[in-house]
């Protein structure tokens, strides 16, 4: 057994992908359901896309279903996306479908990677790149381990034509823009209390470019635009991820 060969294989292969991902068409921040669907659809259309996820595991809030009962509920439109991604689901009652959260996350992750999306876990986005043309040109990343341990280590830059904030309830990228550019540029309104029906509809409606080069998707979209949360119904998240990809694709057309 050649330990050096094993170490070389890992570092060389990782570095090749990492260096190749330093200039992207699209950078997705956050690997929850919205980010995964966005990355899948972009990669499928030949967009050079990488997804950066702070945690060890991809999947965000989807693994835990509702209150750790690992099932998710979607309605008709969300089911179409599960079908497209080959995630099994069955009708529970008229118009409501139930899927296994574990199957959903693992299958969606696999489909995104197989479509060509690069996924980097254990990396946190801590800042953005803005030039004097008042648009986002990329993200500033660091190892999550550096962030967690509060080590004084400078981050590095990834250039991206478009950034998708799919960081969930925290809307972290949008909040960075608000902080650094000022509330005149964007104002993060903050999410409202639970209201599944309105939250599901508004998350798709709210998915848009909120600042040149920055698209919000998933729960981040509702947090930025002041709409309700919706709990463990996930169709809106999936549809929002797809819409975010469509916004990027329309800009390229
Ligand atoms: O929270 P999350 O699953 O966001 P989402 O795709 O879906 C929301 C639902 O899970 C649920 C809900 C359903 O009705 O309301 O909450 O909108 O996934 C967000 C991911 O982003 C990562 C975080 O670890 C999580 O996996 N993340 C957050 N901030 C950063 C980040 C950051 N600065 N850099 C990298 N990853």
PDB file of C-alpha atoms and ligand atoms in Angstrom:
ATOM      1  CA  UNK A   1       0.000   0.000   0.000  1.00  0.00           C
ATOM      2  CA  UNK A   2       1.519   3.322  -1.112  1.00  0.00           C
ATOM      3  CA  UNK A   3       0.376   6.026   1.307  1.00  0.00           C
ATOM      4  CA  UNK A   4       2.137   8.778  -0.632  1.00  0.00           C
ATOM      5  CA  UNK A   5       0.337   7.750  -3.815  1.00  0.00           C
ATOM      6  CA  UNK A   6      -3.012   7.916  -1.983  1.00  0.00           C
ATOM      7  CA  UNK A   7      -2.243  11.385  -0.622  1.00  0.00           C
ATOM      8  CA  UNK A   8      -1.002  12.588  -4.021  1.00  0.00           C
ATOM      9  CA  UNK A   9      -4.078  11.248  -5.805  1.00  0.00           C
ATOM     10  CA  UNK A  10      -6.361  13.123  -3.436  1.00  0.00           C
ATOM     11  CA  UNK A  11      -4.536  16.447  -3.384  1.00  0.00           C
ATOM     12  CA  UNK A  12      -3.740  16.539  -7.114  1.00  0.00           C
ATOM     13  CA  UNK A  13      -7.269  15.642  -8.142  1.00  0.00           C
ATOM     14  CA  UNK A  14      -8.825  18.120  -5.686  1.00  0.00           C
ATOM     15  CA  UNK A  15      -6.461  20.941  -6.648  1.00  0.00           C
ATOM     16  CA  UNK A  16      -7.132  20.403 -10.351  1.00  0.00           C
ATOM     17  CA  UNK A  17     -10.872  20.886  -9.785  1.00  0.00           C
ATOM     18  CA  UNK A  18     -10.337  23.694  -7.278  1.00  0.00           C
ATOM     19  CA  UNK A  19      -8.056  25.682  -9.621  1.00  0.00           C
ATOM     20  CA  UNK A  20     -10.444  25.080 -12.517  1.00  0.00           C
ATOM     21  CA  UNK A  21     -13.275  26.485 -10.360  1.00  0.00           C
ATOM     22  CA  UNK A  22     -11.548  29.780  -9.615  1.00  0.00           C
ATOM     23  CA  UNK A  23     -13.338  31.371 -12.586  1.00  0.00           C
ATOM     24  CA  UNK A  24     -16.979  30.355 -12.937  1.00  0.00           C
ATOM     25  CA  UNK A  25     -20.102  31.275 -14.819  1.00  0.00           C
ATOM     26  CA  UNK A  26     -22.126  30.737 -11.650  1.00  0.00           C
ATOM     27  CA  UNK A  27     -21.279  30.184  -7.994  1.00  0.00           C
ATOM     28  CA  UNK A  28     -24.021  28.705  -5.822  1.00  0.00           C
ATOM     29  CA  UNK A  29     -23.670  29.429  -2.113  1.00  0.00           C
ATOM     30  CA  UNK A  30     -25.378  26.778   0.016  1.00  0.00           C
ATOM     31  CA  UNK A  31     -26.171  23.153  -0.703  1.00  0.00           C
ATOM     32  CA  UNK A  32     -29.745  22.915   0.525  1.00  0.00           C
ATOM     33  CA  UNK A  33     -32.605  21.935  -1.791  1.00  0.00           C
ATOM     34  CA  UNK A  34     -32.717  25.284  -3.613  1.00  0.00           C
ATOM     35  CA  UNK A  35     -28.958  25.375  -4.232  1.00  0.00           C
ATOM     36  CA  UNK A  36     -28.802  21.758  -5.344  1.00  0.00           C
ATOM     37  CA  UNK A  37     -31.624  22.144  -7.866  1.00  0.00           C
ATOM     38  CA  UNK A  38     -30.106  25.376  -9.191  1.00  0.00           C
ATOM     39  CA  UNK A  39     -26.683  23.733  -9.599  1.00  0.00           C
ATOM     40  CA  UNK A  40     -28.218  20.718 -11.328  1.00  0.00           C
ATOM     41  CA  UNK A  41     -30.167  22.793 -13.874  1.00  0.00           C
ATOM     42  CA  UNK A  42     -27.236  25.069 -14.629  1.00  0.00           C
ATOM     43  CA  UNK A  43     -24.790  22.194 -15.086  1.00  0.00           C
ATOM     44  CA  UNK A  44     -27.286  20.348 -17.270  1.00  0.00           C
ATOM     45  CA  UNK A  45     -27.334  23.355 -19.619  1.00  0.00           C
ATOM     46  CA  UNK A  46     -23.537  23.457 -19.823  1.00  0.00           C
ATOM     47  CA  UNK A  47     -22.999  26.349 -17.416  1.00  0.00           C
ATOM     48  CA  UNK A  48     -19.721  26.205 -15.500  1.00  0.00           C
ATOM     49  CA  UNK A  49     -21.066  26.058 -11.969  1.00  0.00           C
ATOM     50  CA  UNK A  50     -19.717  25.199  -8.540  1.00  0.00           C
ATOM     51  CA  UNK A  51     -21.576  24.987  -5.260  1.00  0.00           C
ATOM     52  CA  UNK A  52     -19.927  25.920  -1.964  1.00  0.00           C
ATOM     53  CA  UNK A  53     -21.330  24.440   1.233  1.00  0.00           C
ATOM     54  CA  UNK A  54     -20.170  25.354   4.727  1.00  0.00           C
ATOM     55  CA  UNK A  55     -20.987  22.036   6.327  1.00  0.00           C
ATOM     56  CA  UNK A  56     -19.595  18.538   5.920  1.00  0.00           C
ATOM     57  CA  UNK A  57     -22.917  17.328   4.558  1.00  0.00           C
ATOM     58  CA  UNK A  58     -24.814  18.647   1.567  1.00  0.00           C
ATOM     59  CA  UNK A  59     -28.582  18.943   1.863  1.00  0.00           C
ATOM     60  CA  UNK A  60     -29.195  21.785   4.296  1.00  0.00           C
ATOM     61  CA  UNK A  61     -32.514  21.506   6.065  1.00  0.00           C
ATOM     62  CA  UNK A  62     -33.803  18.687   3.935  1.00  0.00           C
ATOM     63  CA  UNK A  63     -32.282  15.706   5.761  1.00  0.00           C
ATOM     64  CA  UNK A  64     -34.374  16.283   8.833  1.00  0.00           C
ATOM     65  CA  UNK A  65     -37.763  16.538   7.074  1.00  0.00           C
ATOM     66  CA  UNK A  66     -40.160  17.968   9.641  1.00  0.00           C
ATOM     67  CA  UNK A  67     -38.960  17.894  13.259  1.00  0.00           C
ATOM     68  CA  UNK A  68     -36.524  15.065  12.465  1.00  0.00           C
ATOM     69  CA  UNK A  69     -39.218  12.876  10.860  1.00  0.00           C
ATOM     70  CA  UNK A  70     -37.204  12.436   7.679  1.00  0.00           C
ATOM     71  CA  UNK A  71     -39.992  12.849   5.144  1.00  0.00           C
ATOM     72  CA  UNK A  72     -40.776  15.855   2.961  1.00  0.00           C
ATOM     73  CA  UNK A  73     -44.057  16.994   1.461  1.00  0.00           C
ATOM     74  CA  UNK A  74     -44.458  18.564  -1.958  1.00  0.00           C
ATOM     75  CA  UNK A  75     -47.426  19.592  -4.054  1.00  0.00           C
ATOM     76  CA  UNK A  76     -48.021  18.934  -7.736  1.00  0.00           C
ATOM     77  CA  UNK A  77     -45.479  21.388  -9.196  1.00  0.00           C
ATOM     78  CA  UNK A  78     -42.782  20.248  -6.770  1.00  0.00           C
ATOM     79  CA  UNK A  79     -43.496  16.618  -7.627  1.00  0.00           C
ATOM     80  CA  UNK A  80     -42.629  17.380 -11.248  1.00  0.00           C
ATOM     81  CA  UNK A  81     -39.141  18.421 -10.162  1.00  0.00           C
ATOM     82  CA  UNK A  82     -38.758  15.306  -8.009  1.00  0.00           C
ATOM     83  CA  UNK A  83     -39.802  13.239 -11.040  1.00  0.00           C
ATOM     84  CA  UNK A  84     -37.304  15.040 -13.238  1.00  0.00           C
ATOM     85  CA  UNK A  85     -34.541  14.285 -10.739  1.00  0.00           C
ATOM     86  CA  UNK A  86     -35.674  10.706 -10.320  1.00  0.00           C
ATOM     87  CA  UNK A  87     -36.564  11.057  -6.636  1.00  0.00           C
ATOM     88  CA  UNK A  88     -39.336   8.651  -5.683  1.00  0.00           C
ATOM     89  CA  UNK A  89     -42.514  10.005  -4.126  1.00  0.00           C
ATOM     90  CA  UNK A  90     -46.096   8.872  -3.655  1.00  0.00           C
ATOM     91  CA  UNK A  91     -49.414  10.609  -3.312  1.00  0.00           C
ATOM     92  CA  UNK A  92     -50.500  11.052   0.279  1.00  0.00           C
ATOM     93  CA  UNK A  93     -53.768  12.809  -0.376  1.00  0.00           C
ATOM     94  CA  UNK A  94     -55.130  14.727  -3.325  1.00  0.00           C
ATOM     95  CA  UNK A  95     -52.421  17.113  -4.496  1.00  0.00           C
ATOM     96  CA  UNK A  96     -49.980  16.289  -1.665  1.00  0.00           C
ATOM     97  CA  UNK A  97     -47.025  13.963  -2.178  1.00  0.00           C
ATOM     98  CA  UNK A  98     -44.601  12.488   0.302  1.00  0.00           C
ATOM     99  CA  UNK A  99     -40.931  11.663  -0.323  1.00  0.00           C
ATOM    100  CA  UNK A 100     -38.093  10.233   1.721  1.00  0.00           C
ATOM    101  CA  UNK A 101     -35.793  13.113   2.738  1.00  0.00           C
ATOM    102  CA  UNK A 102     -32.695  10.897   2.631  1.00  0.00           C
ATOM    103  CA  UNK A 103     -33.438   9.695  -0.879  1.00  0.00           C
ATOM    104  CA  UNK A 104     -34.258  13.238  -1.966  1.00  0.00           C
ATOM    105  CA  UNK A 105     -30.972  14.765  -0.761  1.00  0.00           C
ATOM    106  CA  UNK A 106     -28.747  11.926  -1.936  1.00  0.00           C
ATOM    107  CA  UNK A 107     -30.376  11.634  -5.360  1.00  0.00           C
ATOM    108  CA  UNK A 108     -30.429  15.379  -5.965  1.00  0.00           C
ATOM    109  CA  UNK A 109     -26.756  15.624  -4.968  1.00  0.00           C
ATOM    110  CA  UNK A 110     -25.849  12.754  -7.258  1.00  0.00           C
ATOM    111  CA  UNK A 111     -27.783  14.243 -10.189  1.00  0.00           C
ATOM    112  CA  UNK A 112     -26.132  17.637  -9.736  1.00  0.00           C
ATOM    113  CA  UNK A 113     -22.638  16.104  -9.686  1.00  0.00           C
ATOM    114  CA  UNK A 114     -23.339  13.813 -12.634  1.00  0.00           C
ATOM    115  CA  UNK A 115     -24.678  16.800 -14.610  1.00  0.00           C
ATOM    116  CA  UNK A 116     -21.288  18.468 -14.113  1.00  0.00           C
ATOM    117  CA  UNK A 117     -21.729  20.708 -11.067  1.00  0.00           C
ATOM    118  CA  UNK A 118     -18.690  20.797  -8.802  1.00  0.00           C
ATOM    119  CA  UNK A 119     -19.559  20.628  -5.130  1.00  0.00           C
ATOM    120  CA  UNK A 120     -17.119  21.904  -2.532  1.00  0.00           C
ATOM    121  CA  UNK A 121     -18.152  21.131   1.016  1.00  0.00           C
ATOM    122  CA  UNK A 122     -16.471  22.471   4.167  1.00  0.00           C
ATOM    123  CA  UNK A 123     -16.000  25.873   2.503  1.00  0.00           C
ATOM    124  CA  UNK A 124     -17.745  29.027   3.720  1.00  0.00           C
ATOM    125  CA  UNK A 125     -18.450  32.150   1.734  1.00  0.00           C
ATOM    126  CA  UNK A 126     -17.457  35.057   3.946  1.00  0.00           C
ATOM    127  CA  UNK A 127     -17.472  37.998   1.541  1.00  0.00           C
ATOM    128  CA  UNK A 128     -18.199  39.059  -2.020  1.00  0.00           C
ATOM    129  CA  UNK A 129     -16.214  40.743  -4.787  1.00  0.00           C
ATOM    130  CA  UNK A 130     -17.637  44.087  -5.936  1.00  0.00           C
ATOM    131  CA  UNK A 131     -15.949  46.443  -8.370  1.00  0.00           C
ATOM    132  CA  UNK A 132     -16.771  50.077  -9.139  1.00  0.00           C
ATOM    133  CA  UNK A 133     -19.349  49.020 -11.730  1.00  0.00           C
ATOM    134  CA  UNK A 134     -21.598  48.167  -8.749  1.00  0.00           C
ATOM    135  CA  UNK A 135     -22.063  44.517  -9.549  1.00  0.00           C
ATOM    136  CA  UNK A 136     -20.945  41.302  -7.959  1.00  0.00           C
ATOM    137  CA  UNK A 137     -17.987  39.619  -9.613  1.00  0.00           C
ATOM    138  CA  UNK A 138     -17.426  36.725  -7.270  1.00  0.00           C
ATOM    139  CA  UNK A 139     -17.176  35.342  -3.783  1.00  0.00           C
ATOM    140  CA  UNK A 140     -14.567  35.222  -1.062  1.00  0.00           C
ATOM    141  CA  UNK A 141     -14.112  31.806   0.498  1.00  0.00           C
ATOM    142  CA  UNK A 142     -12.364  30.186   3.383  1.00  0.00           C
ATOM    143  CA  UNK A 143     -12.299  26.753   4.990  1.00  0.00           C
ATOM    144  CA  UNK A 144     -15.187  26.379   7.430  1.00  0.00           C
ATOM    145  CA  UNK A 145     -12.632  25.023   9.900  1.00  0.00           C
ATOM    146  CA  UNK A 146     -10.865  28.401   9.793  1.00  0.00           C
ATOM    147  CA  UNK A 147     -14.174  30.178  10.322  1.00  0.00           C
ATOM    148  CA  UNK A 148     -15.200  27.905  13.200  1.00  0.00           C
ATOM    149  CA  UNK A 149     -11.864  28.089  14.968  1.00  0.00           C
ATOM    150  CA  UNK A 150     -11.621  31.847  14.360  1.00  0.00           C
ATOM    151  CA  UNK A 151      -8.069  31.453  13.091  1.00  0.00           C
ATOM    152  CA  UNK A 152      -6.572  34.574  11.598  1.00  0.00           C
ATOM    153  CA  UNK A 153      -6.151  33.251   8.037  1.00  0.00           C
ATOM    154  CA  UNK A 154      -6.947  35.277   4.936  1.00  0.00           C
ATOM    155  CA  UNK A 155      -9.511  33.892   2.492  1.00  0.00           C
ATOM    156  CA  UNK A 156      -9.259  33.449  -1.288  1.00  0.00           C
ATOM    157  CA  UNK A 157     -11.349  34.620  -4.228  1.00  0.00           C
ATOM    158  CA  UNK A 158     -13.504  32.849  -6.790  1.00  0.00           C
ATOM    159  CA  UNK A 159     -14.581  34.950  -9.768  1.00  0.00           C
ATOM    160  CA  UNK A 160     -18.141  34.292 -10.897  1.00  0.00           C
ATOM    161  CA  UNK A 161     -20.343  36.060 -13.373  1.00  0.00           C
ATOM    162  CA  UNK A 162     -23.385  35.274 -11.230  1.00  0.00           C
ATOM    163  CA  UNK A 163     -23.729  34.335  -7.576  1.00  0.00           C
ATOM    164  CA  UNK A 164     -26.780  32.524  -6.248  1.00  0.00           C
ATOM    165  CA  UNK A 165     -27.507  33.074  -2.567  1.00  0.00           C
ATOM    166  CA  UNK A 166     -29.071  29.774  -1.489  1.00  0.00           C
ATOM    167  CA  UNK A 167     -27.954  30.071   2.128  1.00  0.00           C
ATOM    168  CA  UNK A 168     -31.428  29.490   3.597  1.00  0.00           C
ATOM    169  CA  UNK A 169     -32.984  31.444   6.453  1.00  0.00           C
ATOM    170  CA  UNK A 170     -29.787  33.423   7.121  1.00  0.00           C
ATOM    171  CA  UNK A 171     -29.602  34.938   3.585  1.00  0.00           C
ATOM    172  CA  UNK A 172     -25.894  35.348   4.259  1.00  0.00           C
ATOM    173  CA  UNK A 173     -24.718  36.667   0.901  1.00  0.00           C
ATOM    174  CA  UNK A 174     -27.545  39.206   0.656  1.00  0.00           C
ATOM    175  CA  UNK A 175     -26.720  40.376   4.177  1.00  0.00           C
ATOM    176  CA  UNK A 176     -23.067  40.828   3.196  1.00  0.00           C
ATOM    177  CA  UNK A 177     -24.164  43.021   0.260  1.00  0.00           C
ATOM    178  CA  UNK A 178     -26.475  44.993   2.540  1.00  0.00           C
ATOM    179  CA  UNK A 179     -23.657  45.516   5.032  1.00  0.00           C
ATOM    180  CA  UNK A 180     -20.924  46.337   2.555  1.00  0.00           C
ATOM    181  CA  UNK A 181     -22.788  48.265  -0.123  1.00  0.00           C
ATOM    182  CA  UNK A 182     -25.380  49.863   2.139  1.00  0.00           C
ATOM    183  CA  UNK A 183     -29.126  49.516   2.595  1.00  0.00           C
ATOM    184  CA  UNK A 184     -29.699  51.743  -0.431  1.00  0.00           C
ATOM    185  CA  UNK A 185     -28.516  48.874  -2.613  1.00  0.00           C
ATOM    186  CA  UNK A 186     -30.600  46.159  -0.983  1.00  0.00           C
ATOM    187  CA  UNK A 187     -32.470  45.869   2.282  1.00  0.00           C
ATOM    188  CA  UNK A 188     -32.958  42.446   3.825  1.00  0.00           C
ATOM    189  CA  UNK A 189     -36.456  42.614   5.280  1.00  0.00           C
ATOM    190  CA  UNK A 190     -36.258  39.371   7.283  1.00  0.00           C
ATOM    191  CA  UNK A 191     -38.538  36.364   7.044  1.00  0.00           C
ATOM    192  CA  UNK A 192     -42.046  36.377   8.475  1.00  0.00           C
ATOM    193  CA  UNK A 193     -43.750  33.774  10.685  1.00  0.00           C
ATOM    194  CA  UNK A 194     -44.912  30.392   9.457  1.00  0.00           C
ATOM    195  CA  UNK A 195     -47.606  30.452   6.750  1.00  0.00           C
ATOM    196  CA  UNK A 196     -47.077  27.494   4.448  1.00  0.00           C
ATOM    197  CA  UNK A 197     -49.418  28.486   1.637  1.00  0.00           C
ATOM    198  CA  UNK A 198     -48.146  32.039   1.232  1.00  0.00           C
ATOM    199  CA  UNK A 199     -44.525  31.057   1.878  1.00  0.00           C
ATOM    200  CA  UNK A 200     -44.613  28.389  -0.826  1.00  0.00           C
ATOM    201  CA  UNK A 201     -45.990  30.762  -3.442  1.00  0.00           C
ATOM    202  CA  UNK A 202     -43.815  33.713  -2.504  1.00  0.00           C
ATOM    203  CA  UNK A 203     -40.519  31.796  -2.483  1.00  0.00           C
ATOM    204  CA  UNK A 204     -40.855  31.240  -6.218  1.00  0.00           C
ATOM    205  CA  UNK A 205     -42.100  34.773  -6.835  1.00  0.00           C
ATOM    206  CA  UNK A 206     -39.221  36.215  -4.756  1.00  0.00           C
ATOM    207  CA  UNK A 207     -36.522  34.283  -6.617  1.00  0.00           C
ATOM    208  CA  UNK A 208     -34.824  36.997  -8.656  1.00  0.00           C
ATOM    209  CA  UNK A 209     -31.766  39.121  -9.193  1.00  0.00           C
ATOM    210  CA  UNK A 210     -31.739  41.491  -6.203  1.00  0.00           C
ATOM    211  CA  UNK A 211     -28.446  43.187  -6.998  1.00  0.00           C
ATOM    212  CA  UNK A 212     -26.485  43.056 -10.255  1.00  0.00           C
ATOM    213  CA  UNK A 213     -24.930  39.602 -10.353  1.00  0.00           C
ATOM    214  CA  UNK A 214     -26.729  38.300  -7.243  1.00  0.00           C
ATOM    215  CA  UNK A 215     -29.775  36.033  -7.400  1.00  0.00           C
ATOM    216  CA  UNK A 216     -31.587  34.895  -4.270  1.00  0.00           C
ATOM    217  CA  UNK A 217     -33.147  31.435  -4.107  1.00  0.00           C
ATOM    218  CA  UNK A 218     -34.933  29.272  -1.568  1.00  0.00           C
ATOM    219  CA  UNK A 219     -35.547  30.486   1.946  1.00  0.00           C
ATOM    220  CA  UNK A 220     -32.988  33.265   1.406  1.00  0.00           C
ATOM    221  CA  UNK A 221     -35.391  34.796  -1.147  1.00  0.00           C
ATOM    222  CA  UNK A 222     -38.187  34.926   1.427  1.00  0.00           C
ATOM    223  CA  UNK A 223     -35.839  36.270   4.083  1.00  0.00           C
ATOM    224  CA  UNK A 224     -34.683  39.090   1.789  1.00  0.00           C
ATOM    225  CA  UNK A 225     -38.140  40.050   0.580  1.00  0.00           C
ATOM    226  CA  UNK A 226     -39.951  39.689   3.910  1.00  0.00           C
ATOM    227  CA  UNK A 227     -42.174  36.689   3.179  1.00  0.00           C
ATOM    228  CA  UNK A 228     -43.254  33.869   5.506  1.00  0.00           C
ATOM    229  CA  UNK A 229     -41.439  30.626   6.240  1.00  0.00           C
ATOM    230  CA  UNK A 230     -43.273  27.473   5.310  1.00  0.00           C
ATOM    231  CA  UNK A 231     -41.973  24.527   7.321  1.00  0.00           C
ATOM    232  CA  UNK A 232     -41.366  21.056   5.890  1.00  0.00           C
ATOM    233  CA  UNK A 233     -43.180  21.506   2.584  1.00  0.00           C
ATOM    234  CA  UNK A 234     -40.333  21.636   0.064  1.00  0.00           C
ATOM    235  CA  UNK A 235     -41.869  22.125  -3.387  1.00  0.00           C
ATOM    236  CA  UNK A 236     -41.272  25.871  -3.262  1.00  0.00           C
ATOM    237  CA  UNK A 237     -37.568  25.329  -2.538  1.00  0.00           C
ATOM    238  CA  UNK A 238     -37.199  23.032  -5.549  1.00  0.00           C
ATOM    239  CA  UNK A 239     -39.116  25.367  -7.863  1.00  0.00           C
ATOM    240  CA  UNK A 240     -37.128  28.329  -6.599  1.00  0.00           C
ATOM    241  CA  UNK A 241     -33.835  26.550  -7.378  1.00  0.00           C
ATOM    242  CA  UNK A 242     -35.044  25.846 -10.897  1.00  0.00           C
ATOM    243  CA  UNK A 243     -36.193  29.438 -11.365  1.00  0.00           C
ATOM    244  CA  UNK A 244     -32.824  30.765 -10.162  1.00  0.00           C
ATOM    245  CA  UNK A 245     -31.147  28.638 -12.837  1.00  0.00           C
ATOM    246  CA  UNK A 246     -33.579  29.956 -15.443  1.00  0.00           C
ATOM    247  CA  UNK A 247     -32.765  33.554 -14.478  1.00  0.00           C
ATOM    248  CA  UNK A 248     -29.052  32.820 -15.003  1.00  0.00           C
ATOM    249  CA  UNK A 249     -29.727  31.092 -18.317  1.00  0.00           C
ATOM    250  CA  UNK A 250     -31.942  33.953 -19.538  1.00  0.00           C
ATOM    251  CA  UNK A 251     -29.157  36.442 -18.776  1.00  0.00           C
ATOM    252  CA  UNK A 252     -26.758  34.387 -20.900  1.00  0.00           C
ATOM    253  CA  UNK A 253     -29.148  34.095 -23.829  1.00  0.00           C
TER     254      UNK A 253
HETATM  255  O1  LIG B   1     -31.223  25.944   4.843  1.00  0.00           O
HETATM  256  P1  LIG B   1     -31.165  25.291   3.519  1.00  0.00           P
HETATM  257  O2  LIG B   1     -31.750  23.948   3.388  1.00  0.00           O
HETATM  258  O3  LIG B   1     -31.754  26.348   2.453  1.00  0.00           O
HETATM  259  P2  LIG B   1     -32.865  26.241   1.302  1.00  0.00           P
HETATM  260  O4  LIG B   1     -32.330  25.497   0.148  1.00  0.00           O
HETATM  261  O5  LIG B   1     -34.021  25.321   1.948  1.00  0.00           O
HETATM  262  C1  LIG B   1     -34.685  25.691   3.108  1.00  0.00           C
HETATM  263  C2  LIG B   1     -35.260  24.424   3.727  1.00  0.00           C
HETATM  264  O6  LIG B   1     -34.241  23.508   4.036  1.00  0.00           O
HETATM  265  C3  LIG B   1     -36.080  24.662   4.979  1.00  0.00           C
HETATM  266  C4  LIG B   1     -37.380  25.263   4.695  1.00  0.00           C
HETATM  267  C5  LIG B   1     -38.303  24.430   3.816  1.00  0.00           C
HETATM  268  O7  LIG B   1     -39.531  24.901   3.797  1.00  0.00           O
HETATM  269  O8  LIG B   1     -37.691  26.311   5.129  1.00  0.00           O
HETATM  270  O9  LIG B   1     -35.323  25.431   5.922  1.00  0.00           O
HETATM  271  O10 LIG B   1     -33.375  27.592   1.120  1.00  0.00           O
HETATM  272  O11 LIG B   1     -29.644  25.180   3.039  1.00  0.00           O
HETATM  273  C6  LIG B   1     -28.787  26.291   3.095  1.00  0.00           C
HETATM  274  C7  LIG B   1     -27.367  25.769   3.101  1.00  0.00           C
HETATM  275  O12 LIG B   1     -26.470  26.862   2.965  1.00  0.00           O
HETATM  276  C8  LIG B   1     -25.333  26.642   3.777  1.00  0.00           C
HETATM  277  C9  LIG B   1     -25.891  25.958   5.011  1.00  0.00           C
HETATM  278  O13 LIG B   1     -24.889  25.226   5.705  1.00  0.00           O
HETATM  279  C10 LIG B   1     -26.979  25.062   4.411  1.00  0.00           C
HETATM  280  O14 LIG B   1     -26.509  23.772   4.114  1.00  0.00           O
HETATM  281  N1  LIG B   1     -24.725  27.939   4.037  1.00  0.00           N
HETATM  282  C11 LIG B   1     -25.256  28.978   4.738  1.00  0.00           C
HETATM  283  N2  LIG B   1     -24.432  30.018   4.727  1.00  0.00           N
HETATM  284  C12 LIG B   1     -23.336  29.655   4.002  1.00  0.00           C
HETATM  285  C13 LIG B   1     -23.517  28.327   3.561  1.00  0.00           C
HETATM  286  C14 LIG B   1     -22.121  30.307   3.639  1.00  0.00           C
HETATM  287  N3  LIG B   1     -21.849  31.565   4.007  1.00  0.00           N
HETATM  288  N4  LIG B   1     -21.208  29.627   2.898  1.00  0.00           N
HETATM  289  C15 LIG B   1     -21.454  28.345   2.513  1.00  0.00           C
HETATM  290  N5  LIG B   1     -22.598  27.681   2.834  1.00  0.00           N
END
